[in-house]
Amino acid sequence: MGIYLNSVSIPNRELLDKFSVMLRKIPSLGYVYRLAKASDHMLQATLEEDTEYSQ
């Protein structure tokens, strides 16, 4: 894992998946948690072709 210019690089897919799950489960992460949840909702709306998506 590496951090460079405000981004995180996780070369191991298994660790990346676990990190992604953690971001969506811990509300105390604040902004990052809300961003991950919003990303989930936006992806779901895209997959459902929901053009009226609102958060």
Short mmCIF file of C-alpha atoms in Angstrom, two decimals:
data_model
loop_
_atom_site.label_atom_id
_atom_site.label_comp_id
_atom_site.label_asym_id
_atom_site.label_seq_id
_atom_site.Cartn_x
_atom_site.Cartn_y
_atom_site.Cartn_z
CA MET A 1 0.00 0.00 0.00
CA GLY A 2 1.28 3.43 -0.82
CA ILE A 3 0.08 7.01 -0.43
CA TYR A 4 1.02 9.62 -3.03
CA LEU A 5 -0.52 13.05 -3.62
CA ASN A 6 -3.68 12.39 -1.58
CA SER A 7 -4.40 9.02 -3.17
CA VAL A 8 -4.01 5.46 -1.96
CA SER A 9 -2.50 2.67 -4.02
CA ILE A 10 -3.27 -0.91 -2.97
CA PRO A 11 -1.64 -3.35 -5.41
CA ASN A 12 -3.12 -6.51 -3.83
CA ARG A 13 -6.70 -7.16 -5.05
CA GLU A 14 -7.76 -8.98 -1.87
CA LEU A 15 -6.60 -6.08 0.33
CA LEU A 16 -8.26 -3.60 -2.02
CA ASP A 17 -11.57 -5.46 -1.71
CA LYS A 18 -11.32 -5.54 2.10
CA PHE A 19 -10.44 -1.82 2.18
CA SER A 20 -13.45 -1.06 -0.02
CA VAL A 21 -15.79 -3.05 2.26
CA MET A 22 -14.38 -1.30 5.34
CA LEU A 23 -15.06 2.15 3.84
CA ARG A 24 -18.74 1.26 3.46
CA LYS A 25 -19.17 -0.17 6.98
CA ILE A 26 -17.63 2.42 9.30
CA PRO A 27 -19.73 5.62 9.56
CA SER A 28 -17.10 7.27 11.78
CA LEU A 29 -14.97 7.73 8.64
CA GLY A 30 -17.28 10.67 7.90
CA TYR A 31 -16.81 12.13 4.44
CA VAL A 32 -15.10 9.04 3.03
CA TYR A 33 -17.95 6.82 4.29
CA ARG A 34 -20.61 9.11 2.74
CA LEU A 35 -18.67 9.29 -0.52
CA ALA A 36 -18.42 5.48 -0.73
CA LYS A 37 -22.15 5.11 -0.02
CA ALA A 38 -23.05 7.76 -2.61
CA SER A 39 -20.84 5.94 -5.11
CA ASP A 40 -22.74 2.70 -4.44
CA HIS A 41 -26.07 4.45 -5.02
CA MET A 42 -24.87 6.15 -8.19
CA LEU A 43 -23.56 2.88 -9.61
CA GLN A 44 -26.88 1.17 -8.87
CA ALA A 45 -28.81 4.00 -10.54
CA THR A 46 -26.54 3.77 -13.58
CA LEU A 47 -26.99 0.01 -13.85
CA GLU A 48 -30.77 0.45 -13.61
CA GLU A 49 -30.65 3.29 -16.17
CA ASP A 50 -32.33 5.55 -13.62
CA THR A 51 -32.03 9.04 -15.12
CA GLU A 52 -34.06 10.57 -12.27
CA TYR A 53 -31.58 9.52 -9.55
CA SER A 54 -31.41 11.82 -6.55
CA GLN A 55 -29.70 11.14 -3.28
#
